[in-house]
Coordinates of C-alpha atoms in Angstrom, one line a residue:
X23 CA 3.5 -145.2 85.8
X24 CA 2.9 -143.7 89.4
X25 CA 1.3 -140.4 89.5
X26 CA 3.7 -137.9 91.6
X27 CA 1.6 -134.7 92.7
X28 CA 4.9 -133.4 94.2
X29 CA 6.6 -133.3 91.0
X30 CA 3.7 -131.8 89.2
X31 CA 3.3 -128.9 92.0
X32 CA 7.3 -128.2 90.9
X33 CA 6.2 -128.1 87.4
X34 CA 3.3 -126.0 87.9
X35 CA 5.5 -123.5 89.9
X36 CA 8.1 -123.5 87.5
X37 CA 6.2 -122.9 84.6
X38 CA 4.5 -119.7 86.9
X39 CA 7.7 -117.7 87.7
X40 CA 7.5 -115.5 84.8
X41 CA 9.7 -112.8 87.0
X42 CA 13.0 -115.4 86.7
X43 CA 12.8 -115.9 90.4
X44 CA 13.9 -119.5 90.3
X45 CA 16.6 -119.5 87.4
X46 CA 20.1 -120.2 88.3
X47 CA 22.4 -117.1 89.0
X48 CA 25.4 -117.1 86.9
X49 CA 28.9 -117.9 88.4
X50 CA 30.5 -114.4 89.5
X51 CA 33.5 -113.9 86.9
X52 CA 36.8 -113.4 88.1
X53 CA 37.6 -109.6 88.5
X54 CA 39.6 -108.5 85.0
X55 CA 42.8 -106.2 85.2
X56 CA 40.3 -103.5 83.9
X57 CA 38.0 -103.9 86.4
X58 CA 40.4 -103.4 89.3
X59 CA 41.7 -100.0 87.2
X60 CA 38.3 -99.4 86.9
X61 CA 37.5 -99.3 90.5
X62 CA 40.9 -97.8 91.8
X63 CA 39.8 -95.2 89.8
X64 CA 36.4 -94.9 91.4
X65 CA 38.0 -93.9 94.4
X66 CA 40.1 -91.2 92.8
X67 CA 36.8 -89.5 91.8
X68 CA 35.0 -90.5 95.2
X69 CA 38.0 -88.3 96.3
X70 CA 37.8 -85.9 94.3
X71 CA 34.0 -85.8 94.5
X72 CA 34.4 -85.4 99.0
X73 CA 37.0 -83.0 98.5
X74 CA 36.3 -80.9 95.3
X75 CA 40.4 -81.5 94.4
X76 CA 42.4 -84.0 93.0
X77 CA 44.6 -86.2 95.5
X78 CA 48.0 -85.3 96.1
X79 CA 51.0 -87.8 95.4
X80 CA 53.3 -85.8 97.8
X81 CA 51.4 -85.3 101.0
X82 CA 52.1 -87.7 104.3
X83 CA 48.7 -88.9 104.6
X84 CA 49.7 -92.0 102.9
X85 CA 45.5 -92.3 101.6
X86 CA 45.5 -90.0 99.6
X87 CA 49.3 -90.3 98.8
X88 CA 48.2 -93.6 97.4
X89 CA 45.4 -92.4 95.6
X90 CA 47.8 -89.2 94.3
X91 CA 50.2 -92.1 93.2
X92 CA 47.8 -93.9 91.3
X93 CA 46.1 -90.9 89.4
X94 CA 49.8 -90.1 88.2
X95 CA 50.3 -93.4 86.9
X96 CA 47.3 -93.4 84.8
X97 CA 48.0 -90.2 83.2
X98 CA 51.2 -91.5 82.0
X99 CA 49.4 -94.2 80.1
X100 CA 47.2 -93.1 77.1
X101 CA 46.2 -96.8 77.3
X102 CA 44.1 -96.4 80.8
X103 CA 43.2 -92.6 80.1
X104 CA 41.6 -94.6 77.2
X105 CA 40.2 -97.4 79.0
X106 CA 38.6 -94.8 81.6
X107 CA 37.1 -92.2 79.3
X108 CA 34.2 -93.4 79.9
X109 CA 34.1 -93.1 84.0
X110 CA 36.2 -90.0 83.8
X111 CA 33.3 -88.0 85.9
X112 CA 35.3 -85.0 86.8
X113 CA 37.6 -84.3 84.0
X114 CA 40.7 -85.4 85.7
X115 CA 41.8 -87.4 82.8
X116 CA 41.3 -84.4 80.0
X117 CA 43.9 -82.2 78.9
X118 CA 44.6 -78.5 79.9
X119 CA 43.0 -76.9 77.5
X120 CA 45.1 -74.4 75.5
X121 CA 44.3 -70.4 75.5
X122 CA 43.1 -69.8 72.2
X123 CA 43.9 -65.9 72.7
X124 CA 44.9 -63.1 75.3
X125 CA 41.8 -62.2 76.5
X126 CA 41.0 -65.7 77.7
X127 CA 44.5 -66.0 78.7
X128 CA 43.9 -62.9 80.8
X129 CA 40.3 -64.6 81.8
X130 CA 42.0 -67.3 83.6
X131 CA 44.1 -65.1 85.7
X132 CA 43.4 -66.8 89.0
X133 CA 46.4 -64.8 90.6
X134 CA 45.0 -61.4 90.0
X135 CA 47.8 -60.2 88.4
X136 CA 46.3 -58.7 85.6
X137 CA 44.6 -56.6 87.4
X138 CA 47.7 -54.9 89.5
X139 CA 50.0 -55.2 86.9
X140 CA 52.9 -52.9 89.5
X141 CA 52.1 -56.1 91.6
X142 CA 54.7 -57.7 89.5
X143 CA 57.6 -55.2 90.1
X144 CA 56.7 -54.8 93.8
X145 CA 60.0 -56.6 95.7
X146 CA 58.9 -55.1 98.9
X147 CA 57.9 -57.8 100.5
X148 CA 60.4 -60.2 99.1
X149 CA 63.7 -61.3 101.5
X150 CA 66.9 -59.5 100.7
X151 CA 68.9 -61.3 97.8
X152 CA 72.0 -62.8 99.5
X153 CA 75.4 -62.2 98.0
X154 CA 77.7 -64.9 96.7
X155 CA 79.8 -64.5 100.5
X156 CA 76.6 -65.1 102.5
X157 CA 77.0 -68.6 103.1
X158 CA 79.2 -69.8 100.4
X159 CA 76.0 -71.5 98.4
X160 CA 76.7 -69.7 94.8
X161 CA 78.7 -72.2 92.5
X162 CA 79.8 -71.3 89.4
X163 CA 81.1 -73.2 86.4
X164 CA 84.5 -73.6 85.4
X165 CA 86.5 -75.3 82.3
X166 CA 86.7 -79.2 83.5
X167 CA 90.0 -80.3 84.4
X168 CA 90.7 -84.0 82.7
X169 CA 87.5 -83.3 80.5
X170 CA 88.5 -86.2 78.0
X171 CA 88.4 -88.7 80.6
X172 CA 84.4 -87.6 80.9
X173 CA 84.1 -87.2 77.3
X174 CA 83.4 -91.1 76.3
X175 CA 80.9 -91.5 78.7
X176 CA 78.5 -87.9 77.7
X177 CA 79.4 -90.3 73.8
X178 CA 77.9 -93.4 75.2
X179 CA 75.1 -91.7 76.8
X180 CA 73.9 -90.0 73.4
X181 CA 74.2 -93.5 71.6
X182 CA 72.8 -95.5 74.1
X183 CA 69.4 -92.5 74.3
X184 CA 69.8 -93.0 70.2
X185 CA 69.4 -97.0 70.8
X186 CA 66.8 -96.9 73.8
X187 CA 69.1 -98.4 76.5
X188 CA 68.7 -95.2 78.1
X189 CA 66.0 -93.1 78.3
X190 CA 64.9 -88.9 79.5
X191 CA 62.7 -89.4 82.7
X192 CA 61.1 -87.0 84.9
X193 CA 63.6 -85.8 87.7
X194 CA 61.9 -87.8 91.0
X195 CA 63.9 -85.3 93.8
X196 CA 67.1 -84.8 95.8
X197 CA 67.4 -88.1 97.0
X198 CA 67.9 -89.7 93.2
X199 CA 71.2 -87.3 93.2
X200 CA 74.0 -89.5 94.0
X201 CA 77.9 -90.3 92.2
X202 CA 77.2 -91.4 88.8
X203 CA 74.4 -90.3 87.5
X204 CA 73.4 -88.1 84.7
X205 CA 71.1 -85.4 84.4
X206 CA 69.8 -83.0 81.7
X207 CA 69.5 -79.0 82.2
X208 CA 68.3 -77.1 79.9
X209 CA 69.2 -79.5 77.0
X210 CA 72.6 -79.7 78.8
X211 CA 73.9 -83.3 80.1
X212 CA 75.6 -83.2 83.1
X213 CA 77.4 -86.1 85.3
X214 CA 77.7 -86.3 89.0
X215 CA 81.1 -87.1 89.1
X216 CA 81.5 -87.1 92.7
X217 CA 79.8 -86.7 96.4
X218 CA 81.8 -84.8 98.8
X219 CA 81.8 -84.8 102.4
X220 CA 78.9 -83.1 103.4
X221 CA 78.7 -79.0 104.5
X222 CA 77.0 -78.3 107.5
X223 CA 75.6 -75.1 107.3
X224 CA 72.6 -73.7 109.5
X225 CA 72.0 -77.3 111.0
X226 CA 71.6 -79.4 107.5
X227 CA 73.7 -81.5 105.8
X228 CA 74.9 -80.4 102.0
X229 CA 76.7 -82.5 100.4
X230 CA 79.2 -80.2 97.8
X231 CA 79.4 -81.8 94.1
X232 CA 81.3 -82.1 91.4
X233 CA 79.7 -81.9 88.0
X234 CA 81.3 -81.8 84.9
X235 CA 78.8 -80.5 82.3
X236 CA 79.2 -81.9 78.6
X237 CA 80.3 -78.6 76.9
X238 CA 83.6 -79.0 79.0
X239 CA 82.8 -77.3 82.2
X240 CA 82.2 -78.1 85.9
X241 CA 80.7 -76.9 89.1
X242 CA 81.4 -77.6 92.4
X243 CA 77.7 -76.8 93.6
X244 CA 75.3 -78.3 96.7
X245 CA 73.2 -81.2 95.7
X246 CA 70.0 -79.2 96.8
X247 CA 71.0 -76.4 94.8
X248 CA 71.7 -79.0 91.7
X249 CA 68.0 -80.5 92.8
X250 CA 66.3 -76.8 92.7
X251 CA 67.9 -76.1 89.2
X252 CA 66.6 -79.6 87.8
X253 CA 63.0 -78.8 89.5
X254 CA 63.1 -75.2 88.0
X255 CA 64.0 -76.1 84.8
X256 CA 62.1 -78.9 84.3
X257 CA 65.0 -80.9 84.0
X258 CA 65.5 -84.8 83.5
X259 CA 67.0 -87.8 84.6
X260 CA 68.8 -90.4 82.1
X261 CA 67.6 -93.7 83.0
X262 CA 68.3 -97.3 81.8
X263 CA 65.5 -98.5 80.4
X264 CA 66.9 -102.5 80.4
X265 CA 68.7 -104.4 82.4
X266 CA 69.9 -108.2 81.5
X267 CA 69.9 -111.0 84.2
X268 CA 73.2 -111.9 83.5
X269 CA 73.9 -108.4 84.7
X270 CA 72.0 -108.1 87.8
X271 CA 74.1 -111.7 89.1
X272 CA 77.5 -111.1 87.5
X273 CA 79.6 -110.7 90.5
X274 CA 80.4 -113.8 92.0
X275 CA 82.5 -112.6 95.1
X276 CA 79.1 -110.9 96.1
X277 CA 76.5 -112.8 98.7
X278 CA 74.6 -111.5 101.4
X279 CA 70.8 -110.9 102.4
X280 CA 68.1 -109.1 100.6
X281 CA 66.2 -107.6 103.6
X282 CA 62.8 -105.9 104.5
X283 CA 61.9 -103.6 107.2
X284 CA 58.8 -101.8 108.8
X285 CA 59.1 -99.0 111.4
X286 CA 58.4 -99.0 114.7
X287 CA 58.5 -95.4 115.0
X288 CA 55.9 -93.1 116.9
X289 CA 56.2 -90.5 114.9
X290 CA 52.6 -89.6 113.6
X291 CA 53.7 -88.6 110.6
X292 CA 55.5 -92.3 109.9
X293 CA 52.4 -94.1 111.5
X294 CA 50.4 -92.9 108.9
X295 CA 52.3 -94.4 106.3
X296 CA 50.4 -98.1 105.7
X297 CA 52.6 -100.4 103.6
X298 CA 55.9 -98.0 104.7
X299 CA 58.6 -100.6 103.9
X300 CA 62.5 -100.1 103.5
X301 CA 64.1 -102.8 100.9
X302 CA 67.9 -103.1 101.3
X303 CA 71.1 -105.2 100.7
X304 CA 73.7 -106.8 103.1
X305 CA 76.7 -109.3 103.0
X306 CA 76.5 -109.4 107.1
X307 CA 73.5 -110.9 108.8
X308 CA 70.5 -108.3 109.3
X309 CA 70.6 -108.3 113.0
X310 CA 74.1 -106.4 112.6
X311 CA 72.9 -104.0 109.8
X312 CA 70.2 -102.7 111.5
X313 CA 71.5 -102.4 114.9
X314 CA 71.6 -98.5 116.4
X315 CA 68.7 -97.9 114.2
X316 CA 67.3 -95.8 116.3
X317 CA 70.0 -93.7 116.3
X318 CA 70.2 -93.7 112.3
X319 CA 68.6 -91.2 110.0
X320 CA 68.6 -94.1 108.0
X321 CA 66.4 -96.0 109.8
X322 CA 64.2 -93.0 110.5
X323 CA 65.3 -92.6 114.3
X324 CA 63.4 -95.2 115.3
X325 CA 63.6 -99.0 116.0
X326 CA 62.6 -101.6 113.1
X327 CA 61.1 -104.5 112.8
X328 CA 62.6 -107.4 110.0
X329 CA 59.6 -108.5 108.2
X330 CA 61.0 -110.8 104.9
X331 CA 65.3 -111.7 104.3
X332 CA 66.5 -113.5 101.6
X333 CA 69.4 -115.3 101.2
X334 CA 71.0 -114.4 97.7
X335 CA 73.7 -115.0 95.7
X336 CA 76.0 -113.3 93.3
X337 CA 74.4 -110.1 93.0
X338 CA 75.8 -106.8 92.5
X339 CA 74.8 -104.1 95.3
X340 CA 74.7 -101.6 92.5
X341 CA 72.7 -103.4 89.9
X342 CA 70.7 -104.5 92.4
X343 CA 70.0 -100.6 94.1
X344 CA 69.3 -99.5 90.6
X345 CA 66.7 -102.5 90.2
X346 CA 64.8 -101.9 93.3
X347 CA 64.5 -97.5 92.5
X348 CA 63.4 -98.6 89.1
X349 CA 60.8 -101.1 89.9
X350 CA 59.4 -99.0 92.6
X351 CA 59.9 -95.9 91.2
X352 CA 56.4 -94.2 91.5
X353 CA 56.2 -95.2 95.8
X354 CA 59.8 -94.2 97.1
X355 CA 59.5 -92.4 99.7
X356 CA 61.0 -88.7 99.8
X357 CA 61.8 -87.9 103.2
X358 CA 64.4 -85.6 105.2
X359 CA 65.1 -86.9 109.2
X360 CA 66.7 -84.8 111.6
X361 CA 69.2 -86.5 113.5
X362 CA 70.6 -86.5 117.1
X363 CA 73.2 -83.8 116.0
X364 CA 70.2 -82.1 114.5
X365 CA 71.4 -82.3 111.0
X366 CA 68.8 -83.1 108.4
X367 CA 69.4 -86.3 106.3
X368 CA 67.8 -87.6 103.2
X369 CA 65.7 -91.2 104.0
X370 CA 66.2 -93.3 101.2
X371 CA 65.1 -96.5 99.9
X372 CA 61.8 -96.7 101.7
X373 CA 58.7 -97.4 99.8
X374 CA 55.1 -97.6 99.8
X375 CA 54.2 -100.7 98.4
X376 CA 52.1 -103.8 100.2
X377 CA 54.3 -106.4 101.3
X378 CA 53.1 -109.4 99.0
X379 CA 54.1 -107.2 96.4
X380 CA 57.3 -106.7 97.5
X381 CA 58.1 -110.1 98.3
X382 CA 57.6 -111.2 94.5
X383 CA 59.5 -108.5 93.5
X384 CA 62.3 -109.6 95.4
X385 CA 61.8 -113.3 94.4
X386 CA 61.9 -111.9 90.7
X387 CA 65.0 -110.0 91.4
X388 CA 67.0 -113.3 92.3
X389 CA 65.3 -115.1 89.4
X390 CA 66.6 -112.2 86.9
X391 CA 63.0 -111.8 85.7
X392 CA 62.3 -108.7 87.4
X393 CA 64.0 -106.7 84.2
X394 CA 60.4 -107.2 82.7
X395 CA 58.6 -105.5 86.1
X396 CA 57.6 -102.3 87.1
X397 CA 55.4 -101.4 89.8
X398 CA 51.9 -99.6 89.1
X399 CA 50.2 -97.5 92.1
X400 CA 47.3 -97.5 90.1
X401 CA 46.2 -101.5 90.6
X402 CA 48.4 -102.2 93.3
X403 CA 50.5 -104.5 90.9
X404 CA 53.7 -105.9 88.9
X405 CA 53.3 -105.4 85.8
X406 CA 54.8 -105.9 82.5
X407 CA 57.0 -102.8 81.4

């Protein structure tokens, strides 16, 4: 057998690397769903840790926005809050903690009102309350007229809230405030029975409702003042929790486009907005939807670009509306445009979301499989509901 000093030099240094130098790395693993929560949570806390607060889920600067969105999400899972105990560096996953008496009640009074308690009573400084003639805005309630023909439906709310077809969610702003949906104030459910023309009053647009309440009465109120009573009550939203296939494509007189738009605007504030996408519906071709954009509050004054269409068939408008709020839920976009008659218009259906994402929602949505989908901020996802 020939002698090889090569191979024995190979040996030799082998058998010399006690320090592991040579061995084989291991084969990177694919990154898990946890480790991507994992590290869109690191950036929460990088945030917080550069700017000593939590992000905000409301502000324009769509950054943080993002990162706002995602901390939101998490906390609405006791799953990830779980899952990221551990990397939780600033507390921003630990409950309040409750008072356990007055004096540290009084200890956390960041205000300063404890300690100018005629502070309280002191209206001086507060604008004059207007009277139910300035402007027209007070509603109040009245007995319904017809209030049998609302009756069934407050019934089939109740049982389908009993059953879990419908579900108490968080009221998500003005915009969600439209003919046919039900709300909850103060353990009262009400029904937007209809949209009226809108008011203009002082340059906005207000839109004057009629809601029938369930213990017989109705109000003929604004839909901002209806918004403001919800927000200062901590009211809800009644939501459908599922939604069949069959019932998204049930309509079969109904064809059109499933579209997707970005802004061309220059606005700074809309710039700033990465992954700002609108996601609509239309039986004409998309050319003739969007033209005059820039002339629609809408289309947020500005010019748009079509990004993704898709041809679909036999889907209802309305399912299909109710799909698209509900999937992206936690990224629409809550904005109010001026327009050329400088009268302030609710933006609706745009959303923050990256486009691959929204693409397979919308191939989802004309599969029917998109009833099992929601999005989640926090890992940039669909996920299962």
């Amino acid at each position: 057998m020939t002698h090889d000093p090569i191979k024995d030099q190979l040996d030799a240094l082998i058998a010399s690397d006690t320090d592991g130098l040579l061995d084989m790395p291991d084969e990177p693993r694919p990154p898990t769903e946890l480790d991507r929560l994992v590290r869109a949570f690191a950036e929460i806390n990088d945030f917080y840790s550069e700017h000593g607060r939590e992000p905000s889920p409301d502000t324009l600067t769509i950054a943080e926005r993002t990162l706002g969105a995602r901390l939101v999400g998490i906390r609405a899972s006791e799953q990830k809050i779980q899952e990221l105990t551990e990397h939780d560096r600033h507390g921003l996953l630990q409950p309040a903690p409750v008072p356990s008496s007055l004096d540290e009640l009084l200890a956390r009074d960041t205000l300063g009102l404890a300690d100018d308690p005629t502070g309280l009573l002191d209206t001086s400084t507060l604008p004059a309350r207007k009277s139910p003639e300035d402007g027209g805005e007070r509603a109040v309630r009245v007995k319904a007229k017809d209030f049998q023909a609302y009756a069934q439906h407050f019934t089939a709310k109740h049982a389908g809230l009993a059953e879990g077809t419908w579900a108490l969610t968080k009221f998500t702003g003005e915009s969600s405030i439209h003919e046919g949906r039900f709300f909850v104030i103060n353990g009262v459910m009400c029904f937007v029975a209809e949209v009226k023309e809108p008011h203009v009053a002082r340059g906005e647009n207000k839109p004057r409702l009629n809601v029938v309440f369930e213990n017989g009465t109705q109000s003929a109120m604004y839909r901002e003042s209806l918004a403001k009573r919800l927000y200062e009550t901590g009211g809800q939203a009644v939501t459908r929790t599922t939604m069949s296939a069959d019932e998204i494509g049930d309509a079969d007189e109904e064809t059109g486009y499933l579209y997707v738009l970005r802004s061309l605007s220059e606005h700074p504030d809309i710039r700033s907005l990465r992954n700002l996408y609108k996601i609509g519906f239309t039986r004409g071709s998309v050319e003739a939807r969007i033209a005059g954009a820039e002339k629609s509050a809408t289309y947020l004054m500005a010019p748009v670009e079509i990004v993704a269409r898709y041809k679909a068939y036999n889907l209802r408008p309305s399912a299909l509306e109710h799909l698209i709020h509900r999937v992206f839920a936690a990224v629409r976009l809550d904005a109010t445009v001026v327009n050329s008659a400088g009268v302030s218009v609710g933006a609706t259906e745009w959303f923050i979301a990256p486009l691959p994402i929204i693409d397979k929602a919308l191939e989802l949505i004309i599969s029917g499989e998109i009833v099992d989908y929601v999005y989640d901020p926090a890992v940039e996802d669909l996920v299962r509901r």
